[in-house]
PDB file of N, CA, C and O in Angstrom:
ATOM      1  N   MET Y  27       0.336 -18.018 -20.205  1.00 41.00           N
ATOM      2  CA  MET Y  27       1.335 -17.728 -18.756  1.00 41.00           C
ATOM      3  C   MET Y  27      -0.821 -17.287 -18.275  1.00 41.00           C
ATOM      4  O   MET Y  27      -1.951 -16.944 -18.576  1.00 41.00           O
ATOM      5  N   GLU Y  28      -0.245 -17.487 -17.116  1.00 47.00           N
ATOM      6  CA  GLU Y  28      -1.157 -16.749 -16.145  1.00 47.00           C
ATOM      7  C   GLU Y  28      -1.116 -15.361 -15.754  1.00 47.00           C
ATOM      8  O   GLU Y  28      -0.283 -14.565 -15.658  1.00 47.00           O
ATOM      9  N   LYS Y  29      -2.271 -14.422 -15.489  1.00 47.00           N
ATOM     10  CA  LYS Y  29      -2.819 -13.332 -15.626  1.00 47.00           C
ATOM     11  C   LYS Y  29      -2.836 -13.460 -13.302  1.00 47.00           C
ATOM     12  O   LYS Y  29      -3.469 -13.736 -14.078  1.00 47.00           O
ATOM     13  N   CYS Y  30      -2.445 -12.077 -13.086  1.00 47.00           N
ATOM     14  CA  CYS Y  30      -3.041 -11.699 -11.890  1.00 47.00           C
ATOM     15  C   CYS Y  30      -3.716 -11.493 -12.421  1.00 47.00           C
ATOM     16  O   CYS Y  30      -4.018 -10.218 -12.584  1.00 47.00           O
ATOM     17  N   ASP Y  31      -5.711 -11.233 -11.538  1.00 50.00           N
ATOM     18  CA  ASP Y  31      -6.651 -11.032 -11.238  1.00 50.00           C
ATOM     19  C   ASP Y  31      -6.038  -9.122 -10.016  1.00 50.00           C
ATOM     20  O   ASP Y  31      -5.854  -9.416  -8.983  1.00 50.00           O
ATOM     21  N   SER Y  32      -6.205  -8.159 -10.911  1.00 53.00           N
ATOM     22  CA  SER Y  32      -6.211  -7.253  -9.482  1.00 53.00           C
ATOM     23  C   SER Y  32      -6.403  -6.594  -8.290  1.00 53.00           C
ATOM     24  O   SER Y  32      -6.622  -6.190  -7.371  1.00 53.00           O
ATOM     25  N   ARG Y  33      -8.033  -7.726  -8.892  1.00 57.00           N
ATOM     26  CA  ARG Y  33      -8.563  -7.670  -7.345  1.00 57.00           C
ATOM     27  C   ARG Y  33      -9.004  -8.132  -6.339  1.00 57.00           C
ATOM     28  O   ARG Y  33      -9.562  -8.256  -5.412  1.00 57.00           O
ATOM     29  N   THR Y  34      -7.652  -9.638  -6.715  1.00 58.00           N
ATOM     30  CA  THR Y  34      -7.784 -10.110  -5.090  1.00 58.00           C
ATOM     31  C   THR Y  34      -5.944  -9.933  -5.191  1.00 58.00           C
ATOM     32  O   THR Y  34      -6.333 -11.332  -4.629  1.00 58.00           O
ATOM     33  N   ARG Y  35      -5.570  -9.600  -5.379  1.00 61.00           N
ATOM     34  CA  ARG Y  35      -4.044  -9.242  -5.594  1.00 61.00           C
ATOM     35  C   ARG Y  35      -4.034  -9.236  -3.651  1.00 61.00           C
ATOM     36  O   ARG Y  35      -4.855  -8.831  -2.907  1.00 61.00           O
ATOM     37  N   ALA Y  36      -3.009 -10.115  -3.175  1.00 64.00           N
ATOM     38  CA  ALA Y  36      -2.916 -10.201  -1.603  1.00 64.00           C
ATOM     39  C   ALA Y  36      -1.719  -9.081  -1.338  1.00 64.00           C
ATOM     40  O   ALA Y  36      -0.465  -8.474  -1.973  1.00 64.00           O
ATOM     41  N   TYR Y  37      -2.371  -8.283   0.051  1.00 74.00           N
ATOM     42  CA  TYR Y  37      -2.027  -7.161   0.688  1.00 74.00           C
ATOM     43  C   TYR Y  37      -1.232  -7.513   1.588  1.00 74.00           C
ATOM     44  O   TYR Y  37      -0.877  -9.232   2.076  1.00 74.00           O
ATOM     45  N   LYS Y  38      -0.430  -7.235   2.149  1.00 73.00           N
ATOM     46  CA  LYS Y  38       0.333  -7.252   3.747  1.00 73.00           C
ATOM     47  C   LYS Y  38      -0.332  -9.044   4.436  1.00 73.00           C
ATOM     48  O   LYS Y  38      -1.350  -8.905   4.741  1.00 73.00           O
ATOM     49  N   ASN Y  39      -0.480  -9.527   4.944  1.00 73.00           N
ATOM     50  CA  ASN Y  39      -0.354 -11.027   5.133  1.00 73.00           C
ATOM     51  C   ASN Y  39      -1.207 -11.457   4.686  1.00 73.00           C
ATOM     52  O   ASN Y  39      -2.070 -11.993   5.715  1.00 73.00           O
ATOM     53  N   GLY Y  40      -1.285 -11.536   3.208  1.00 80.00           N
ATOM     54  CA  GLY Y  40      -1.583 -12.070   2.460  1.00 80.00           C
ATOM     55  C   GLY Y  40      -3.888 -11.564   2.850  1.00 80.00           C
ATOM     56  O   GLY Y  40      -4.395 -12.344   1.679  1.00 80.00           O
ATOM     57  N   LYS Y  41      -3.855 -11.129   2.726  1.00 85.00           N
ATOM     58  CA  LYS Y  41      -5.389  -9.715   2.871  1.00 85.00           C
ATOM     59  C   LYS Y  41      -5.360  -9.426   1.620  1.00 85.00           C
ATOM     60  O   LYS Y  41      -5.147  -9.079   0.849  1.00 85.00           O
ATOM     61  N   THR Y  42      -7.322  -9.944   1.237  1.00 85.00           N
ATOM     62  CA  THR Y  42      -6.818  -8.693   0.346  1.00 85.00           C
ATOM     63  C   THR Y  42      -7.973  -7.846   0.464  1.00 85.00           C
ATOM     64  O   THR Y  42      -7.288  -7.334   1.657  1.00 85.00           O
ATOM     65  N   PHE Y  43      -8.002  -6.946  -0.909  1.00 88.00           N
ATOM     66  CA  PHE Y  43      -8.433  -5.948  -0.355  1.00 88.00           C
ATOM     67  C   PHE Y  43      -9.344  -6.246   0.482  1.00 88.00           C
ATOM     68  O   PHE Y  43      -9.573  -4.600   1.244  1.00 88.00           O
ATOM     69  N   ASP Y  44     -10.383  -6.553  -0.232  1.00 90.00           N
ATOM     70  CA  ASP Y  44     -12.696  -6.459   0.380  1.00 90.00           C
ATOM     71  C   ASP Y  44     -12.029  -7.166   1.485  1.00 90.00           C
ATOM     72  O   ASP Y  44     -12.160  -6.100   2.600  1.00 90.00           O
ATOM     73  N   GLN Y  45     -10.596  -7.851   2.265  1.00 90.00           N
ATOM     74  CA  GLN Y  45     -10.524  -8.115   3.551  1.00 90.00           C
ATOM     75  C   GLN Y  45     -10.082  -7.007   4.509  1.00 90.00           C
ATOM     76  O   GLN Y  45     -10.538  -7.045   5.702  1.00 90.00           O
ATOM     77  N   CYS Y  46      -9.152  -6.204   4.061  1.00 91.00           N
ATOM     78  CA  CYS Y  46      -8.654  -5.368   4.682  1.00 91.00           C
ATOM     79  C   CYS Y  46      -9.306  -3.883   5.495  1.00 91.00           C
ATOM     80  O   CYS Y  46      -9.641  -2.943   5.811  1.00 91.00           O
ATOM     81  N   ARG Y  47     -10.517  -3.669   4.111  1.00 94.00           N
ATOM     82  CA  ARG Y  47     -11.375  -2.315   3.994  1.00 94.00           C
ATOM     83  C   ARG Y  47     -12.562  -3.248   5.017  1.00 94.00           C
ATOM     84  O   ARG Y  47     -12.633  -2.678   5.922  1.00 94.00           O
ATOM     85  N   ASP Y  48     -13.232  -4.611   5.389  1.00 95.00           N
ATOM     86  CA  ASP Y  48     -13.755  -5.168   6.140  1.00 95.00           C
ATOM     87  C   ASP Y  48     -13.014  -4.074   7.573  1.00 95.00           C
ATOM     88  O   ASP Y  48     -13.308  -4.534   8.931  1.00 95.00           O
ATOM     89  N   ILE Y  49     -11.632  -5.303   7.582  1.00 94.00           N
ATOM     90  CA  ILE Y  49     -11.242  -4.936   8.667  1.00 94.00           C
ATOM     91  C   ILE Y  49     -10.734  -3.527   9.692  1.00 94.00           C
ATOM     92  O   ILE Y  49     -11.131  -2.807  10.564  1.00 94.00           O
ATOM     93  N   ALA Y  50     -10.769  -2.876   8.733  1.00 95.00           N
ATOM     94  CA  ALA Y  50     -10.894  -0.820   8.483  1.00 95.00           C
ATOM     95  C   ALA Y  50     -12.246  -0.615   9.301  1.00 95.00           C
ATOM     96  O   ALA Y  50     -12.079   0.274   9.945  1.00 95.00           O
ATOM     97  N   LYS Y  51     -13.070  -0.826   8.592  1.00 97.00           N
ATOM     98  CA  LYS Y  51     -14.341  -1.140   9.146  1.00 97.00           C
ATOM     99  C   LYS Y  51     -15.059  -1.157  10.721  1.00 97.00           C
ATOM    100  O   LYS Y  51     -15.218  -0.182  11.192  1.00 97.00           O
ATOM    101  N   SER Y  52     -14.670  -2.208  10.933  1.00 97.00           N
ATOM    102  CA  SER Y  52     -14.368  -2.412  12.275  1.00 97.00           C
ATOM    103  C   SER Y  52     -13.535  -1.536  13.077  1.00 97.00           C
ATOM    104  O   SER Y  52     -13.515  -1.051  14.121  1.00 97.00           O
ATOM    105  N   LEU Y  53     -12.400  -1.438  13.320  1.00 96.00           N
ATOM    106  CA  LEU Y  53     -11.222  -0.628  13.534  1.00 96.00           C
ATOM    107  C   LEU Y  53     -11.482   0.782  13.926  1.00 96.00           C
ATOM    108  O   LEU Y  53     -12.364   0.962  15.057  1.00 96.00           O
ATOM    109  N   SER Y  54     -12.586   1.182  12.581  1.00 97.00           N
ATOM    110  CA  SER Y  54     -12.969   2.612  12.747  1.00 97.00           C
ATOM    111  C   SER Y  54     -14.011   2.479  14.001  1.00 97.00           C
ATOM    112  O   SER Y  54     -14.479   3.106  14.822  1.00 97.00           O
ATOM    113  N   SER Y  55     -14.776   1.829  14.202  1.00 96.00           N
ATOM    114  CA  SER Y  55     -16.248   1.573  14.678  1.00 96.00           C
ATOM    115  C   SER Y  55     -16.092   1.207  16.481  1.00 96.00           C
ATOM    116  O   SER Y  55     -16.334   2.143  16.747  1.00 96.00           O
ATOM    117  N   GLU Y  56     -14.699   0.832  16.221  1.00 96.00           N
ATOM    118  CA  GLU Y  56     -13.901   0.651  17.930  1.00 96.00           C
ATOM    119  C   GLU Y  56     -13.766   1.485  18.639  1.00 96.00           C
ATOM    120  O   GLU Y  56     -13.565   1.870  19.439  1.00 96.00           O
ATOM    121  N   LEU Y  57     -13.172   3.271  17.078  1.00 97.00           N
ATOM    122  CA  LEU Y  57     -12.460   3.918  17.602  1.00 97.00           C
ATOM    123  C   LEU Y  57     -12.896   5.063  17.887  1.00 97.00           C
ATOM    124  O   LEU Y  57     -12.891   6.227  18.089  1.00 97.00           O
ATOM    125  N   GLU Y  58     -14.408   4.937  16.681  1.00 96.00           N
ATOM    126  CA  GLU Y  58     -15.332   5.960  17.425  1.00 96.00           C
ATOM    127  C   GLU Y  58     -16.215   5.697  19.188  1.00 96.00           C
ATOM    128  O   GLU Y  58     -16.102   7.040  19.996  1.00 96.00           O
ATOM    129  N   GLU Y  59     -16.280   4.163  19.001  1.00 96.00           N
ATOM    130  CA  GLU Y  59     -15.848   4.605  20.746  1.00 96.00           C
ATOM    131  C   GLU Y  59     -15.258   5.523  21.950  1.00 96.00           C
ATOM    132  O   GLU Y  59     -15.332   6.060  22.618  1.00 96.00           O
ATOM    133  N   LYS Y  60     -13.893   5.122  21.084  1.00 96.00           N
ATOM    134  CA  LYS Y  60     -12.240   5.761  22.292  1.00 96.00           C
ATOM    135  C   LYS Y  60     -12.508   6.491  21.864  1.00 96.00           C
ATOM    136  O   LYS Y  60     -12.468   7.259  22.822  1.00 96.00           O
ATOM    137  N   ILE Y  61     -13.164   7.534  20.559  1.00 96.00           N
ATOM    138  CA  ILE Y  61     -13.332   8.879  20.400  1.00 96.00           C
ATOM    139  C   ILE Y  61     -14.340   9.460  21.390  1.00 96.00           C
ATOM    140  O   ILE Y  61     -14.105  11.117  22.067  1.00 96.00           O
ATOM    141  N   ALA Y  62     -14.889   8.656  21.529  1.00 96.00           N
ATOM    142  CA  ALA Y  62     -16.627   8.965  22.571  1.00 96.00           C
ATOM    143  C   ALA Y  62     -16.120   9.986  24.215  1.00 96.00           C
ATOM    144  O   ALA Y  62     -16.568  10.532  24.666  1.00 96.00           O
ATOM    145  N   LYS Y  63     -14.842   8.400  24.348  1.00 97.00           N
ATOM    146  CA  LYS Y  63     -14.611   8.390  25.858  1.00 97.00           C
ATOM    147  C   LYS Y  63     -13.844   9.251  25.721  1.00 97.00           C
ATOM    148  O   LYS Y  63     -13.955  10.607  26.874  1.00 97.00           O
ATOM    149  N   GLU Y  64     -12.804   9.155  24.790  1.00 96.00           N
ATOM    150  CA  GLU Y  64     -11.845  10.086  25.611  1.00 96.00           C
ATOM    151  C   GLU Y  64     -11.586  11.842  24.264  1.00 96.00           C
ATOM    152  O   GLU Y  64     -10.099  11.901  24.999  1.00 96.00           O
ATOM    153  N   GLY Y  65     -11.806  12.067  24.145  1.00 96.00           N
ATOM    154  CA  GLY Y  65     -12.272  13.059  23.258  1.00 96.00           C
ATOM    155  C   GLY Y  65     -11.588  13.305  22.246  1.00 96.00           C
ATOM    156  O   GLY Y  65     -11.965  14.170  20.713  1.00 96.00           O
ATOM    157  N   GLN Y  66     -10.106  12.328  21.800  1.00 96.00           N
ATOM    158  CA  GLN Y  66      -9.509  12.443  20.805  1.00 96.00           C
ATOM    159  C   GLN Y  66      -8.235  10.964  21.164  1.00 96.00           C
ATOM    160  O   GLN Y  66      -8.044  10.424  21.435  1.00 96.00           O
ATOM    161  N   VAL Y  67      -8.060  10.251  19.843  1.00 97.00           N
ATOM    162  CA  VAL Y  67      -7.140   9.844  19.499  1.00 97.00           C
ATOM    163  C   VAL Y  67      -6.040   9.919  18.277  1.00 97.00           C
ATOM    164  O   VAL Y  67      -6.376  10.501  17.293  1.00 97.00           O
ATOM    165  N   ALA Y  68      -4.937   9.484  19.200  1.00 97.00           N
ATOM    166  CA  ALA Y  68      -3.769   9.769  18.377  1.00 97.00           C
ATOM    167  C   ALA Y  68      -3.623   9.237  16.575  1.00 97.00           C
ATOM    168  O   ALA Y  68      -3.916   8.013  16.956  1.00 97.00           O
ATOM    169  N   TRP Y  69      -3.090   9.599  15.442  1.00 97.00           N
ATOM    170  CA  TRP Y  69      -2.510   8.776  14.810  1.00 97.00           C
ATOM    171  C   TRP Y  69      -2.083   6.902  14.873  1.00 97.00           C
ATOM    172  O   TRP Y  69      -1.566   6.104  14.205  1.00 97.00           O
ATOM    173  N   ASP Y  70      -0.809   7.577  16.255  1.00 96.00           N
ATOM    174  CA  ASP Y  70       0.582   6.467  16.738  1.00 96.00           C
ATOM    175  C   ASP Y  70      -0.845   5.288  17.181  1.00 96.00           C
ATOM    176  O   ASP Y  70      -0.112   4.253  16.918  1.00 96.00           O
ATOM    177  N   GLU Y  71      -1.519   5.147  17.329  1.00 96.00           N
ATOM    178  CA  GLU Y  71      -2.740   5.224  18.306  1.00 96.00           C
ATOM    179  C   GLU Y  71      -3.459   3.496  17.002  1.00 96.00           C
ATOM    180  O   GLU Y  71      -3.070   2.713  17.666  1.00 96.00           O
ATOM    181  N   ILE Y  72      -3.607   4.345  16.078  1.00 96.00           N
ATOM    182  CA  ILE Y  72      -5.017   4.033  15.318  1.00 96.00           C
ATOM    183  C   ILE Y  72      -4.088   3.301  14.510  1.00 96.00           C
ATOM    184  O   ILE Y  72      -4.251   1.796  14.042  1.00 96.00           O
ATOM    185  N   LEU Y  73      -2.542   3.399  14.123  1.00 95.00           N
ATOM    186  CA  LEU Y  73      -1.318   2.468  13.456  1.00 95.00           C
ATOM    187  C   LEU Y  73      -1.488   1.792  14.167  1.00 95.00           C
ATOM    188  O   LEU Y  73      -1.007   0.542  14.332  1.00 95.00           O
ATOM    189  N   GLN Y  74      -1.002   1.301  15.946  1.00 95.00           N
ATOM    190  CA  GLN Y  74      -1.004   0.291  16.344  1.00 95.00           C
ATOM    191  C   GLN Y  74      -2.137  -0.411  16.288  1.00 95.00           C
ATOM    192  O   GLN Y  74      -2.324  -1.769  16.275  1.00 95.00           O
ATOM    193  N   THR Y  75      -3.539  -0.424  16.683  1.00 94.00           N
ATOM    194  CA  THR Y  75      -4.216  -1.225  16.641  1.00 94.00           C
ATOM    195  C   THR Y  75      -4.512  -1.660  15.266  1.00 94.00           C
ATOM    196  O   THR Y  75      -4.705  -2.233  15.090  1.00 94.00           O
ATOM    197  N   ALA Y  76      -4.230  -1.041  13.513  1.00 92.00           N
ATOM    198  CA  ALA Y  76      -4.012  -1.591  12.311  1.00 92.00           C
ATOM    199  C   ALA Y  76      -3.243  -2.821  12.707  1.00 92.00           C
ATOM    200  O   ALA Y  76      -2.739  -2.957  11.196  1.00 92.00           O
ATOM    201  N   GLN Y  77      -2.021  -2.689  13.429  1.00 90.00           N
ATOM    202  CA  GLN Y  77      -1.464  -3.621  13.139  1.00 90.00           C
ATOM    203  C   GLN Y  77      -0.005  -3.209  12.217  1.00 90.00           C
ATOM    204  O   GLN Y  77       0.923  -3.953  12.020  1.00 90.00           O
ATOM    205  N   HIS Y  78       0.429  -2.338  12.547  1.00 91.00           N
ATOM    206  CA  HIS Y  78       0.880  -1.216  11.180  1.00 91.00           C
ATOM    207  C   HIS Y  78       1.208  -1.965   9.774  1.00 91.00           C
ATOM    208  O   HIS Y  78       1.537  -2.190   8.906  1.00 91.00           O
ATOM    209  N   ASP Y  79      -0.059  -2.225   9.730  1.00 90.00           N
ATOM    210  CA  ASP Y  79      -0.483  -2.034   8.101  1.00 90.00           C
ATOM    211  C   ASP Y  79      -1.290  -0.954   7.494  1.00 90.00           C
ATOM    212  O   ASP Y  79      -2.882  -0.870   7.796  1.00 90.00           O
ATOM    213  N   GLU Y  80       0.800  -0.722   6.911  1.00 91.00           N
ATOM    214  CA  GLU Y  80      -0.458   1.359   5.974  1.00 91.00           C
ATOM    215  C   GLU Y  80      -1.560   1.149   4.933  1.00 91.00           C
ATOM    216  O   GLU Y  80      -2.365   2.134   5.703  1.00 91.00           O
ATOM    217  N   LEU Y  81      -2.305  -0.061   4.927  1.00 92.00           N
ATOM    218  CA  LEU Y  81      -3.647  -0.064   3.836  1.00 92.00           C
ATOM    219  C   LEU Y  81      -4.594   0.156   5.093  1.00 92.00           C
ATOM    220  O   LEU Y  81      -5.355   0.519   4.891  1.00 92.00           O
ATOM    221  N   VAL Y  82      -4.559  -0.839   5.830  1.00 93.00           N
ATOM    222  CA  VAL Y  82      -5.551  -0.998   6.707  1.00 93.00           C
ATOM    223  C   VAL Y  82      -5.504   0.411   7.613  1.00 93.00           C
ATOM    224  O   VAL Y  82      -7.045   0.616   7.978  1.00 93.00           O
ATOM    225  N   TYR Y  83      -5.012   1.069   7.817  1.00 95.00           N
ATOM    226  CA  TYR Y  83      -4.204   2.390   8.688  1.00 95.00           C
ATOM    227  C   TYR Y  83      -5.105   3.648   7.940  1.00 95.00           C
ATOM    228  O   TYR Y  83      -6.057   4.204   8.622  1.00 95.00           O
ATOM    229  N   LYS Y  84      -5.352   3.631   6.225  1.00 95.00           N
ATOM    230  CA  LYS Y  84      -5.491   4.373   5.594  1.00 95.00           C
ATOM    231  C   LYS Y  84      -6.891   4.367   5.608  1.00 95.00           C
ATOM    232  O   LYS Y  84      -7.435   5.336   4.877  1.00 95.00           O
ATOM    233  N   LEU Y  85      -7.003   3.305   4.669  1.00 96.00           N
ATOM    234  CA  LEU Y  85      -8.491   2.789   5.205  1.00 96.00           C
ATOM    235  C   LEU Y  85      -9.069   3.594   6.300  1.00 96.00           C
ATOM    236  O   LEU Y  85     -11.215   3.659   6.384  1.00 96.00           O
ATOM    237  N   THR Y  86      -8.451   3.471   7.319  1.00 97.00           N
ATOM    238  CA  THR Y  86      -9.564   3.712   9.158  1.00 97.00           C
ATOM    239  C   THR Y  86      -9.925   4.874   8.444  1.00 97.00           C
ATOM    240  O   THR Y  86     -10.839   5.325   9.076  1.00 97.00           O
ATOM    241  N   LEU Y  87      -7.890   5.930   9.138  1.00 97.00           N
ATOM    242  CA  LEU Y  87      -8.750   7.504   8.748  1.00 97.00           C
ATOM    243  C   LEU Y  87      -9.242   7.275   7.548  1.00 97.00           C
ATOM    244  O   LEU Y  87     -10.098   8.325   7.891  1.00 97.00           O
ATOM    245  N   LYS Y  88      -9.168   6.806   6.780  1.00 97.00           N
ATOM    246  CA  LYS Y  88     -11.140   7.374   5.510  1.00 97.00           C
ATOM    247  C   LYS Y  88     -12.054   7.146   6.110  1.00 97.00           C
ATOM    248  O   LYS Y  88     -13.164   8.096   5.682  1.00 97.00           O
ATOM    249  N   TYR Y  89     -12.377   5.976   6.802  1.00 98.00           N
ATOM    250  CA  TYR Y  89     -13.832   5.524   7.251  1.00 98.00           C
ATOM    251  C   TYR Y  89     -14.505   6.786   8.604  1.00 98.00           C
ATOM    252  O   TYR Y  89     -15.529   7.454   8.739  1.00 98.00           O
ATOM    253  N   LEU Y  90     -13.082   7.057   9.291  1.00 97.00           N
ATOM    254  CA  LEU Y  90     -13.744   8.256   9.886  1.00 97.00           C
ATOM    255  C   LEU Y  90     -14.021   9.431   9.335  1.00 97.00           C
ATOM    256  O   LEU Y  90     -14.224  10.368  10.621  1.00 97.00           O
ATOM    257  N   ARG Y  91     -13.127  10.021   8.416  1.00 97.00           N
ATOM    258  CA  ARG Y  91     -13.205  10.925   8.043  1.00 97.00           C
ATOM    259  C   ARG Y  91     -14.851  11.059   7.572  1.00 97.00           C
ATOM    260  O   ARG Y  91     -15.728  11.619   7.810  1.00 97.00           O
ATOM    261  N   GLN Y  92     -15.226   9.797   6.577  1.00 97.00           N
ATOM    262  CA  GLN Y  92     -16.838   9.437   6.298  1.00 97.00           C
ATOM    263  C   GLN Y  92     -17.960   9.579   7.514  1.00 97.00           C
ATOM    264  O   GLN Y  92     -19.191  10.412   6.907  1.00 97.00           O
ATOM    265  N   ASP Y  93     -17.936   9.361   8.071  1.00 96.00           N
ATOM    266  CA  ASP Y  93     -17.985   9.752   9.900  1.00 96.00           C
ATOM    267  C   ASP Y  93     -18.774  10.876   9.964  1.00 96.00           C
ATOM    268  O   ASP Y  93     -18.818  11.192  11.378  1.00 96.00           O
ATOM    269  N   GLY Y  94     -17.385  11.892   9.722  1.00 96.00           N
ATOM    270  CA  GLY Y  94     -17.809  13.523  10.295  1.00 96.00           C
ATOM    271  C   GLY Y  94     -16.484  13.740  11.666  1.00 96.00           C
ATOM    272  O   GLY Y  94     -16.549  13.997  12.238  1.00 96.00           O
ATOM    273  N   TYR Y  95     -15.557  12.924  11.346  1.00 97.00           N
ATOM    274  CA  TYR Y  95     -14.867  13.185  11.832  1.00 97.00           C
ATOM    275  C   TYR Y  95     -13.319  14.184  11.258  1.00 97.00           C
ATOM    276  O   TYR Y  95     -13.056  13.563  10.634  1.00 97.00           O
ATOM    277  N   ASP Y  96     -12.493  15.391  12.351  1.00 97.00           N
ATOM    278  CA  ASP Y  96     -11.545  15.752  11.550  1.00 97.00           C
ATOM    279  C   ASP Y  96     -10.487  14.761  12.209  1.00 97.00           C
ATOM    280  O   ASP Y  96      -9.778  14.834  13.056  1.00 97.00           O
ATOM    281  N   ILE Y  97      -9.742  14.440  10.713  1.00 96.00           N
ATOM    282  CA  ILE Y  97      -8.801  13.096  10.682  1.00 96.00           C
ATOM    283  C   ILE Y  97      -7.323  13.579  11.334  1.00 96.00           C
ATOM    284  O   ILE Y  97      -5.803  13.796  11.403  1.00 96.00           O
ATOM    285  N   GLY Y  98      -7.436  16.113  11.022  1.00 95.00           N
ATOM    286  CA  GLY Y  98      -5.882  16.569  11.255  1.00 95.00           C
ATOM    287  C   GLY Y  98      -5.188  16.293  10.363  1.00 95.00           C
ATOM    288  O   GLY Y  98      -6.034  16.062   9.233  1.00 95.00           O
ATOM    289  N   ASP Y  99      -4.049  16.900  10.390  1.00 95.00           N
ATOM    290  CA  ASP Y  99      -3.119  17.199   9.707  1.00 95.00           C
ATOM    291  C   ASP Y  99      -1.433  16.381  10.239  1.00 95.00           C
ATOM    292  O   ASP Y  99      -1.420  15.967  11.457  1.00 95.00           O
ATOM    293  N   TRP Y 100      -1.100  17.083   9.342  1.00 94.00           N
ATOM    294  CA  TRP Y 100       0.551  16.408  10.091  1.00 94.00           C
ATOM    295  C   TRP Y 100       1.358  17.150  11.266  1.00 94.00           C
ATOM    296  O   TRP Y 100       2.077  16.841  12.133  1.00 94.00           O
ATOM    297  N   LYS Y 101       0.667  18.888  10.799  1.00 96.00           N
ATOM    298  CA  LYS Y 101       0.888  19.698  12.370  1.00 96.00           C
ATOM    299  C   LYS Y 101       0.189  19.098  13.740  1.00 96.00           C
ATOM    300  O   LYS Y 101       0.803  19.857  14.553  1.00 96.00           O
ATOM    301  N   ASN Y 102      -1.244  18.470  13.359  1.00 94.00           N
ATOM    302  CA  ASN Y 102      -2.006  18.155  14.752  1.00 94.00           C
ATOM    303  C   ASN Y 102      -2.207  16.623  14.624  1.00 94.00           C
ATOM    304  O   ASN Y 102      -3.436  16.309  13.934  1.00 94.00           O
ATOM    305  N   PRO Y 103      -1.491  15.279  14.296  1.00 96.00           N
ATOM    306  CA  PRO Y 103      -1.946  14.481  14.066  1.00 96.00           C
ATOM    307  C   PRO Y 103      -2.947  13.353  14.553  1.00 96.00           C
ATOM    308  O   PRO Y 103      -2.792  12.449  15.701  1.00 96.00           O
ATOM    309  N   ARG Y 104      -4.283  13.991  15.348  1.00 96.00           N
ATOM    310  CA  ARG Y 104      -5.370  13.666  16.182  1.00 96.00           C
ATOM    311  C   ARG Y 104      -6.124  13.652  14.830  1.00 96.00           C
ATOM    312  O   ARG Y 104      -7.063  14.240  14.618  1.00 96.00           O
ATOM    313  N   VAL Y 105      -7.243  12.498  15.796  1.00 97.00           N
ATOM    314  CA  VAL Y 105      -8.462  12.805  15.551  1.00 97.00           C
ATOM    315  C   VAL Y 105      -9.631  13.014  16.583  1.00 97.00           C
ATOM    316  O   VAL Y 105      -9.694  12.323  17.629  1.00 97.00           O
ATOM    317  N   LYS Y 106     -11.215  14.032  15.528  1.00 96.00           N
ATOM    318  CA  LYS Y 106     -11.211  14.000  17.339  1.00 96.00           C
ATOM    319  C   LYS Y 106     -12.841  14.794  15.962  1.00 96.00           C
ATOM    320  O   LYS Y 106     -12.675  14.275  15.615  1.00 96.00           O
ATOM    321  N   PRO Y 107     -13.800  14.946  17.286  1.00 95.00           N
ATOM    322  CA  PRO Y 107     -15.023  15.075  16.927  1.00 95.00           C
ATOM    323  C   PRO Y 107     -15.149  16.599  16.076  1.00 95.00           C
ATOM    324  O   PRO Y 107     -14.330  17.556  16.554  1.00 95.00           O
ATOM    325  N   ILE Y 108     -16.005  16.390  14.947  1.00 91.00           N
ATOM    326  CA  ILE Y 108     -15.473  18.213  14.458  1.00 91.00           C
ATOM    327  C   ILE Y 108     -16.785  19.418  14.875  1.00 91.00           C
ATOM    328  O   ILE Y 108     -17.689  18.366  15.482  1.00 91.00           O
ATOM    329  N   VAL Y 109     -16.091  19.905  16.101  1.00 79.00           N
ATOM    330  CA  VAL Y 109     -17.778  20.541  16.537  1.00 79.00           C
ATOM    331  C   VAL Y 109     -18.363  21.701  16.164  1.00 79.00           C
ATOM    332  O   VAL Y 109     -18.013  21.856  14.937  1.00 79.00           O
TER     333      VAL Y 109
END
């Protein structure tokens, strides 16, 4: 009987977790530039940028938080620099 390797499990569109992580890192760097220009980015824009891929979306928010941005909450769904 074959067993699935959990480290290479395919997520949306057949991507592995490592591929999703790489995509999220590149998206977060693009969004950092946008935040620098506009001052903030809505969660909806991030979701659209991630092409509605939930894993990439959540990882992108995680990386933005690690880079020192306030990712907001359900009352204020915006990502902005911490003042």
